[in-house]
Short mmCIF file of C-alpha atoms and ligand atoms in Angstrom, two decimals:
data_model
loop_
_atom_site.label_atom_id
_atom_site.label_comp_id
_atom_site.label_asym_id
_atom_site.label_seq_id
_atom_site.Cartn_x
_atom_site.Cartn_y
_atom_site.Cartn_z
CA MET B 1 -0.03 -0.20 0.19
CA ASN B 2 3.08 2.21 0.78
CA ILE B 3 4.81 1.88 -2.37
CA ALA B 4 1.43 2.26 -4.46
CA PHE B 5 0.94 5.41 -2.44
CA ARG B 6 4.30 7.02 -3.34
CA PHE B 7 3.79 5.96 -6.77
CA PHE B 8 0.58 7.52 -7.11
CA SER B 9 0.72 10.70 -4.84
CA LYS B 10 2.08 12.92 -7.96
CA THR B 11 -1.41 14.06 -8.05
CA GLY B 12 -3.91 14.95 -5.62
CA GLU B 13 -6.58 12.77 -7.78
CA SER B 14 -4.40 9.71 -7.78
CA VAL B 15 -4.12 10.02 -3.60
CA PHE B 16 -7.94 10.34 -3.50
CA ALA B 17 -8.10 7.33 -5.91
CA ILE B 18 -5.92 5.42 -3.65
CA LEU B 19 -7.27 6.66 -0.26
CA SER B 20 -11.25 6.30 -0.78
CA PRO B 21 -11.15 2.38 -1.09
CA LEU B 22 -8.78 2.45 1.73
CA LEU B 23 -11.46 4.61 3.84
CA LEU B 24 -14.02 2.39 2.45
CA MET B 25 -12.58 -0.90 3.80
CA LEU B 26 -11.56 0.60 7.40
CA ALA B 27 -15.51 1.55 7.78
CA SER B 28 -16.81 -1.66 6.24
CA CYS B 29 -14.01 -3.07 8.88
CA GLY B 30 -16.26 -1.21 11.51
CA ILE B 31 -13.81 1.52 12.27
CA ASN B 32 -15.52 4.64 12.67
CA LYS B 33 -18.96 3.22 12.90
CA GLU B 34 -21.59 5.19 14.63
CA PRO B 35 -22.56 3.05 17.77
CA VAL B 36 -26.29 2.02 17.02
CA SER B 37 -28.67 4.14 19.25
CA PHE B 38 -32.15 3.65 20.40
CA THR B 39 -35.17 6.02 21.70
CA PRO B 40 -37.57 3.96 23.66
CA GLY B 41 -40.99 4.91 23.08
CA GLU B 42 -40.60 6.90 20.10
CA ILE B 43 -42.05 6.38 16.38
CA TRP B 44 -39.47 4.08 14.77
CA ASN B 45 -39.43 3.99 10.94
CA ASP B 46 -38.39 1.17 8.67
CA ASN B 47 -36.57 1.52 5.51
CA LYS B 48 -39.89 2.95 3.84
CA GLY B 49 -40.23 5.70 6.67
CA VAL B 50 -43.37 4.04 8.01
CA HIS B 51 -43.50 3.05 12.10
CA ILE B 52 -42.44 -0.38 12.51
CA ASN B 53 -45.64 -2.59 12.43
CA ALA B 54 -44.63 -6.05 14.66
CA HIS B 55 -46.12 -5.64 18.38
CA GLY B 56 -46.12 -8.02 20.71
CA GLY B 57 -42.77 -9.50 18.82
CA GLY B 58 -39.83 -11.30 19.04
CA ILE B 59 -36.48 -11.43 17.66
CA LEU B 60 -34.70 -14.42 15.68
CA TYR B 61 -31.18 -13.84 14.79
CA HIS B 62 -29.96 -15.97 11.69
CA ASN B 63 -26.91 -15.92 9.16
CA GLY B 64 -25.75 -12.35 9.97
CA ASN B 65 -29.16 -10.65 10.35
CA TYR B 66 -31.61 -9.92 12.96
CA PHE B 67 -35.78 -10.69 11.92
CA TRP B 68 -38.22 -8.82 14.08
CA TYR B 69 -41.67 -10.55 13.82
CA GLY B 70 -44.71 -9.32 15.39
CA GLN B 71 -48.43 -8.42 15.07
CA HIS B 72 -49.27 -6.26 12.27
CA MET B 73 -52.11 -4.02 13.82
CA ILE B 74 -54.44 -1.66 11.55
CA GLU B 75 -56.18 1.75 12.97
CA GLY B 76 -58.46 1.93 15.58
CA ASP B 77 -59.86 -0.60 18.28
CA GLU B 78 -60.45 -3.14 15.57
CA GLY B 79 -56.70 -3.20 15.02
CA ASN B 80 -56.07 -5.41 17.84
CA LYS B 81 -57.61 -8.33 16.09
CA ALA B 82 -55.41 -9.90 13.44
CA MET B 83 -56.84 -8.24 9.88
CA VAL B 84 -53.48 -8.92 8.24
CA GLY B 85 -51.00 -11.24 9.87
CA VAL B 86 -47.56 -11.40 11.18
CA HIS B 87 -45.48 -8.58 9.98
CA VAL B 88 -41.41 -9.26 9.69
CA TYR B 89 -38.43 -6.72 9.45
CA SER B 90 -34.72 -7.76 8.89
CA SER B 91 -31.94 -5.92 10.07
CA ALA B 92 -27.71 -6.16 10.28
CA ASN B 93 -27.69 -3.53 13.04
CA LEU B 94 -30.78 -3.68 15.32
CA SER B 95 -31.22 -0.14 14.40
CA ASN B 96 -32.58 0.20 10.77
CA TRP B 97 -35.18 -2.06 9.60
CA GLU B 98 -36.18 -3.35 6.36
CA ASP B 99 -39.63 -4.23 5.83
CA ARG B 100 -40.01 -7.72 4.61
CA GLY B 101 -43.57 -7.76 4.63
CA ILE B 102 -46.11 -10.25 5.86
CA ALA B 103 -44.51 -13.35 7.21
CA LEU B 104 -48.04 -15.29 8.03
CA LYS B 105 -51.10 -14.01 6.49
CA VAL B 106 -54.84 -14.63 7.95
CA ASP B 107 -57.07 -16.40 5.85
CA GLU B 108 -59.21 -14.05 4.18
CA GLU B 109 -61.15 -16.47 1.94
CA ASN B 110 -62.53 -18.81 4.87
CA ASP B 111 -64.25 -17.74 7.89
CA ASP B 112 -63.88 -21.25 9.21
CA SER B 113 -60.20 -20.93 9.18
CA ASP B 114 -58.68 -21.45 12.81
CA ILE B 115 -56.63 -18.09 11.41
CA ALA B 116 -59.64 -16.60 9.62
CA LYS B 117 -59.32 -12.81 9.15
CA GLY B 118 -60.70 -10.97 12.49
CA CYS B 119 -59.37 -13.79 14.92
CA ILE B 120 -56.85 -12.97 17.60
CA LEU B 121 -53.60 -13.94 16.70
CA GLU B 122 -50.87 -12.58 19.50
CA ARG B 123 -47.20 -12.69 20.55
CA PRO B 124 -46.17 -14.42 17.41
CA LYS B 125 -42.13 -16.04 17.81
CA VAL B 126 -40.05 -17.71 15.17
CA ILE B 127 -37.39 -20.10 16.02
CA TYR B 128 -35.00 -21.94 13.73
CA ASN B 129 -34.69 -25.77 13.95
CA GLU B 130 -31.09 -26.53 12.96
CA LYS B 131 -32.11 -30.35 12.45
CA THR B 132 -34.96 -29.82 10.04
CA GLY B 133 -33.80 -26.65 8.49
CA LYS B 134 -36.90 -25.14 9.14
CA PHE B 135 -38.48 -21.71 10.59
CA VAL B 136 -41.09 -22.57 13.22
CA MET B 137 -43.51 -19.86 14.36
CA TRP B 138 -45.89 -20.12 17.57
CA PHE B 139 -48.53 -17.66 18.50
CA HIS B 140 -51.54 -17.50 20.88
CA LEU B 141 -54.68 -17.88 18.73
CA GLU B 142 -58.11 -17.06 19.74
CA LEU B 143 -60.78 -18.36 17.24
CA LYS B 144 -62.82 -15.49 15.38
CA GLY B 145 -65.94 -14.28 17.42
CA GLN B 146 -65.49 -16.47 20.51
CA GLY B 147 -63.13 -13.71 22.47
CA TYR B 148 -60.48 -15.14 24.69
CA TYR B 149 -62.18 -18.55 24.91
CA ALA B 150 -60.42 -20.91 23.05
CA ALA B 151 -56.71 -20.40 24.69
CA ARG B 152 -54.90 -22.14 21.82
CA SER B 153 -51.49 -22.42 20.46
CA GLY B 154 -50.69 -21.99 16.66
CA VAL B 155 -48.05 -23.34 14.94
CA ALA B 156 -46.63 -22.66 11.06
CA ILE B 157 -43.57 -23.30 9.02
CA SER B 158 -41.32 -21.87 6.82
CA ASP B 159 -38.06 -22.76 4.44
CA SER B 160 -37.21 -19.14 4.91
CA PRO B 161 -37.03 -16.62 7.76
CA GLU B 162 -39.22 -14.12 5.68
CA GLY B 163 -41.61 -16.63 5.35
CA PRO B 164 -44.30 -16.91 3.56
CA PHE B 165 -45.21 -19.31 6.63
CA GLN B 166 -47.42 -22.15 6.23
CA PHE B 167 -50.07 -22.43 8.94
CA ILE B 168 -50.35 -26.17 10.08
CA ARG B 169 -52.72 -26.14 13.05
CA SER B 170 -54.01 -24.81 16.33
CA PHE B 171 -54.50 -26.77 19.48
CA ARG B 172 -54.68 -27.05 23.32
CA PRO B 173 -51.02 -28.04 24.85
CA ASN B 174 -50.29 -31.55 26.43
CA ALA B 175 -54.09 -33.02 26.33
CA GLY B 176 -53.53 -36.05 27.90
CA PHE B 177 -50.24 -35.56 30.22
CA TRP B 178 -49.77 -34.39 33.63
CA PRO B 179 -46.97 -32.05 34.40
CA VAL B 180 -43.66 -33.29 35.99
CA ASN B 181 -44.77 -31.38 39.17
CA ALA B 182 -48.67 -32.03 39.31
CA GLY B 183 -49.72 -33.06 42.76
CA GLU B 184 -51.96 -36.05 43.57
CA TYR B 185 -54.83 -33.78 43.98
CA HIS B 186 -54.80 -32.64 40.32
CA LYS B 187 -55.38 -36.20 39.34
CA LYS B 188 -58.72 -36.39 41.41
CA GLN B 189 -62.22 -35.80 40.38
CA VAL B 190 -62.87 -32.34 39.01
CA ALA B 191 -66.08 -30.78 40.30
CA ASP B 192 -68.96 -30.07 37.87
CA SER B 193 -69.39 -26.51 38.68
CA ILE B 194 -65.72 -25.98 37.36
CA LYS B 195 -66.34 -28.19 34.28
CA ALA B 196 -67.78 -25.67 32.03
CA SER B 197 -66.60 -22.46 33.37
CA TYR B 198 -64.77 -19.75 31.48
CA CYS B 199 -62.82 -16.89 33.47
CA GLY B 200 -61.02 -14.26 31.55
CA GLY B 201 -58.32 -13.88 34.35
CA LYS B 202 -57.38 -12.44 37.34
CA GLY B 203 -60.10 -11.87 39.99
CA CYS B 204 -62.63 -13.76 38.40
CA LEU B 205 -61.58 -17.40 39.77
CA PRO B 206 -63.47 -17.88 43.07
CA ALA B 207 -60.34 -19.85 44.59
CA HIS B 208 -56.88 -21.05 44.32
CA PRO B 209 -56.34 -22.96 40.65
CA ASP B 210 -55.21 -25.76 42.53
CA THR B 211 -58.17 -26.00 44.59
CA LEU B 212 -60.16 -25.64 41.53
CA ASN B 213 -58.36 -27.91 40.07
CA LEU B 214 -58.11 -26.05 36.45
CA LEU B 215 -55.17 -28.51 35.82
CA GLY B 216 -57.29 -31.56 36.17
CA ARG B 217 -60.32 -29.93 34.12
CA ASP B 218 -58.33 -29.30 31.19
CA PHE B 219 -56.45 -32.70 31.26
CA ALA B 220 -58.28 -34.41 28.61
CA LYS B 221 -58.85 -31.38 26.05
CA GLY B 222 -55.45 -29.77 26.42
CA GLN B 223 -54.31 -26.93 28.83
CA MET B 224 -55.20 -23.58 27.99
CA ALA B 225 -52.47 -21.42 26.32
CA ARG B 226 -52.58 -17.50 26.05
CA ASP B 227 -49.65 -15.22 26.40
CA MET B 228 -46.63 -17.25 25.40
CA ASN B 229 -43.14 -17.30 24.31
CA LEU B 230 -40.60 -19.55 23.00
CA PHE B 231 -37.09 -20.34 24.39
CA VAL B 232 -34.32 -22.72 22.48
CA ASP B 233 -31.59 -23.87 24.69
CA ASP B 234 -28.10 -24.43 23.98
CA ASP B 235 -28.74 -28.22 23.48
CA GLY B 236 -30.96 -27.42 20.77
CA LYS B 237 -34.22 -28.16 22.72
CA ALA B 238 -36.93 -25.82 22.47
CA TYR B 239 -39.46 -24.58 24.95
CA HIS B 240 -42.98 -23.06 25.02
CA ILE B 241 -43.87 -20.96 27.90
CA TYR B 242 -47.46 -19.86 28.31
CA SER B 243 -50.12 -18.42 30.65
CA SER B 244 -52.49 -21.12 31.25
CA GLU B 245 -55.26 -22.53 34.02
CA GLU B 246 -57.03 -19.00 33.29
CA ASN B 247 -54.11 -17.17 32.93
CA SER B 248 -53.40 -17.88 36.70
CA THR B 249 -50.33 -20.28 36.34
CA THR B 250 -47.52 -20.42 33.96
CA HIS B 251 -46.63 -23.68 32.35
CA ILE B 252 -43.38 -24.54 30.58
CA SER B 253 -43.16 -27.18 27.76
CA LEU B 254 -40.71 -29.03 26.18
CA LEU B 255 -41.44 -28.94 22.25
CA THR B 256 -40.87 -32.24 20.06
CA ASP B 257 -37.55 -32.47 18.09
CA ASP B 258 -39.01 -30.74 15.06
CA TYR B 259 -40.36 -27.88 17.09
CA LEU B 260 -43.98 -28.57 15.56
CA SER B 261 -45.73 -30.06 18.58
CA PHE B 262 -45.66 -30.44 22.30
CA SER B 263 -43.47 -33.24 23.78
CA GLY B 264 -45.89 -34.08 26.83
CA THR B 265 -42.90 -33.01 29.14
CA TYR B 266 -43.80 -29.80 30.86
CA ALA B 267 -44.20 -28.10 34.53
CA ARG B 268 -46.08 -25.77 36.09
CA PHE B 269 -45.17 -22.73 37.96
CA PHE B 270 -46.05 -19.44 39.64
CA ALA B 271 -49.77 -20.82 40.73
CA ASP B 272 -52.12 -18.10 41.18
CA ARG B 273 -49.74 -15.46 40.42
CA TYR B 274 -51.48 -14.70 37.08
CA MET B 275 -48.14 -14.10 35.11
CA GLU B 276 -48.58 -12.91 31.55
CA ALA B 277 -46.04 -11.52 28.85
CA PRO B 278 -43.56 -14.28 29.85
CA VAL B 279 -39.79 -13.99 28.70
CA ILE B 280 -37.10 -16.45 29.21
CA PHE B 281 -33.55 -15.96 28.75
CA LYS B 282 -30.19 -17.67 29.68
CA THR B 283 -26.64 -16.17 30.92
CA SER B 284 -23.25 -17.64 29.82
CA GLN B 285 -23.24 -19.00 33.61
CA GLY B 286 -26.19 -21.17 32.76
CA VAL B 287 -28.46 -19.14 34.97
CA TYR B 288 -32.22 -18.76 33.51
CA PHE B 289 -33.88 -15.80 34.02
CA PHE B 290 -37.91 -15.13 33.73
CA MET B 291 -39.68 -12.08 33.17
CA GLY B 292 -43.50 -11.58 32.94
CA SER B 293 -45.94 -9.19 33.91
CA ASP B 294 -49.14 -8.96 36.13
CA CYS B 295 -52.50 -9.93 34.31
CA THR B 296 -54.21 -6.13 33.68
CA GLY B 297 -55.06 -6.24 29.95
CA TRP B 298 -53.43 -3.62 27.84
CA ASN B 299 -52.69 -1.57 30.96
CA PRO B 300 -49.22 -1.68 32.11
CA ASN B 301 -48.48 -2.93 35.66
CA ALA B 302 -45.05 -3.88 37.72
CA ALA B 303 -43.17 -6.59 35.98
CA ARG B 304 -42.39 -9.72 37.95
CA SER B 305 -39.14 -11.94 37.41
CA ALA B 306 -37.44 -15.21 38.62
CA VAL B 307 -34.28 -17.27 38.41
CA ALA B 308 -33.64 -21.09 37.87
CA LYS B 309 -30.48 -23.32 37.28
CA ASN B 310 -33.16 -25.66 35.16
CA ILE B 311 -35.48 -24.55 33.10
CA LEU B 312 -38.07 -27.02 34.19
CA GLY B 313 -37.56 -25.45 37.80
CA PRO B 314 -37.39 -24.96 40.61
CA TRP B 315 -38.20 -21.20 39.75
CA THR B 316 -37.59 -18.28 42.45
CA GLU B 317 -39.39 -15.41 42.37
CA LEU B 318 -37.06 -12.10 42.70
CA GLY B 319 -39.65 -9.36 42.54
CA ASN B 320 -39.93 -6.26 39.79
CA PRO B 321 -36.67 -6.05 37.72
CA CYS B 322 -37.45 -2.51 36.83
CA PHE B 323 -35.79 0.30 38.77
CA GLY B 324 -36.54 4.25 38.96
CA ALA B 325 -39.17 6.51 37.76
CA ASP B 326 -42.24 4.36 36.03
CA SER B 327 -40.73 1.24 37.25
CA LEU B 328 -44.09 0.38 38.58
CA THR B 329 -45.49 0.14 35.25
CA THR B 330 -42.46 -1.07 33.63
CA PHE B 331 -41.81 1.85 32.01
CA ASN B 332 -45.49 2.18 30.51
CA SER B 333 -44.59 -1.38 28.81
CA GLN B 334 -45.22 -5.00 28.97
CA SER B 335 -42.66 -7.40 28.20
CA THR B 336 -42.56 -9.37 24.89
CA CYS B 337 -39.04 -10.57 24.31
CA ILE B 338 -35.32 -10.35 25.57
CA PHE B 339 -33.03 -11.43 23.36
CA PRO B 340 -28.98 -11.73 23.34
CA VAL B 341 -26.71 -9.40 20.93
CA GLN B 342 -24.81 -11.38 18.53
CA GLY B 343 -21.12 -11.76 19.48
CA GLU B 344 -21.42 -10.21 22.77
CA LYS B 345 -21.26 -11.76 25.94
CA ASP B 346 -24.22 -11.85 28.13
CA ARG B 347 -25.50 -8.46 26.36
CA PHE B 348 -28.99 -8.59 26.59
CA ILE B 349 -32.11 -6.17 25.21
CA TYR B 350 -35.58 -5.99 26.72
CA ILE B 351 -38.35 -5.35 24.23
CA GLY B 352 -41.81 -4.16 25.78
CA ASP B 353 -44.75 -2.95 24.12
CA ARG B 354 -46.44 0.23 24.99
CA TRP B 355 -49.86 -0.83 23.70
CA THR B 356 -52.58 2.00 22.41
CA PRO B 357 -55.57 -0.22 22.07
CA ASP B 358 -57.71 2.79 21.14
CA ASN B 359 -55.52 2.82 17.91
CA ALA B 360 -53.63 -0.43 18.00
CA ILE B 361 -51.41 0.72 15.07
CA ASP B 362 -49.89 3.34 16.99
CA GLY B 363 -48.36 0.96 19.85
CA ARG B 364 -44.59 1.78 20.63
CA TYR B 365 -41.85 -0.30 21.53
CA ILE B 366 -39.67 0.16 24.60
CA TRP B 367 -36.00 -1.24 23.84
CA LEU B 368 -33.73 -0.92 26.96
CA PRO B 369 -30.55 -2.71 28.23
CA VAL B 370 -30.66 -5.69 30.55
CA GLU B 371 -28.20 -5.35 33.56
CA LEU B 372 -26.89 -8.40 34.85
CA LYS B 373 -26.43 -8.79 38.57
CA GLY B 374 -25.26 -12.07 39.31
CA GLU B 375 -28.34 -14.02 40.34
CA ARG B 376 -30.63 -11.25 39.39
CA PHE B 377 -30.94 -8.76 36.66
CA GLU B 378 -32.26 -4.96 36.16
CA ILE B 379 -33.79 -2.67 33.75
CA ARG B 380 -33.86 1.05 33.80
CA TRP B 381 -35.09 3.59 31.72
CA HIS B 382 -32.94 5.74 29.07
CA ASP B 383 -34.42 8.21 26.74
CA LYS B 384 -31.41 7.38 24.55
CA TRP B 385 -29.04 4.84 24.64
CA LYS B 386 -26.34 3.62 22.57
CA LEU B 387 -25.03 -0.33 22.09
C1 GAL Z 401 -52.78 -8.50 27.82
C2 GAL Z 401 -51.82 -9.33 26.85
C3 GAL Z 401 -52.18 -9.28 25.48
C4 GAL Z 401 -53.60 -9.15 25.10
C5 GAL Z 401 -54.18 -8.44 25.92
C6 GAL Z 401 -55.70 -8.15 25.65
O1 GAL Z 401 -52.75 -8.69 29.27
O2 GAL Z 401 -50.68 -9.31 27.68
O3 GAL Z 401 -51.15 -10.13 24.77
O4 GAL Z 401 -53.97 -10.30 25.08
O5 GAL Z 401 -54.03 -8.65 27.30
O6 GAL Z 401 -56.29 -7.51 26.47
#
């Protein structure tokens, strides 16, 4: 390079001709690269200048790119229902997101379809199966016109992270299986009064879920599954985490090796704690952390957290991981994902939804750094922060 520089340096033009590729090369090596910054709660435009539309979302990292999947919302109150499908964006740096379109479309033709336009399709998450080479999407599904009664899990598959995903089926998890930590009382007879009951969540159950034996009630037809998430462990095993038993209790369920179904191995935690918006992540020390919310619909509340050495428990609750102003409302957000930054040890980012149910499309995203503190983690507000 030195020899070439001397040879060409007779004219300014030649110097420029040599220097510019050099500068370009340095820039692409990451030297002089501006750190990526985030402004939680602000409008976040995609490459087309449109506010990102991926609510209740999750992040998948694959082959040098991040993919952000979430609920595509439309204007108004109607926008909370699935009128379009699951939107996907891609990014190499977590800041500039390219619109990749609708990864999973709702069914506009057939009103009897499980994913008919107007159903409720929430919290979609995608994982990659190394063995099958397929991308697998799971989501919380409520059948059209039935409110939150169905409490099902939906699953879809694709050859590409951008989709199109093919819907496979929706169903209740673990029909005919007891969790590894079921009590003997669960296997006893269930009172008729509770058999056909329906409850939308916290406050409407007359007693503790174990006293009512909601687990036993749903044993044959499958356990209820509403707010959910996925977690793939270092050994390639994938888990589905969902609010069950009328939202009163969290279940963590091992998926089959192809990630397309429930294996029947699962455990239940936090009975009567009404945790929603579940998230699990794992540190390099092998510590599993859980984050979730209380159960107050679209209104924000104080988050919960827990720690475990084994994903199937026991889990120990740690309390609200948020600190500072607005920590009692999780900074006016509800958890949806905590994901690791690639190539950086123990660097995790929290994503929460700031819901705007009256005009669903306007919902904002709260991205904040997660601070690891040994056997616990903490989250603090930043107006603007850099990676
Ligand atoms: C929240 C839940 C959201 C959505 C909403 C509907 O508690 O986390 O995903 O289901 O209730 O009211």
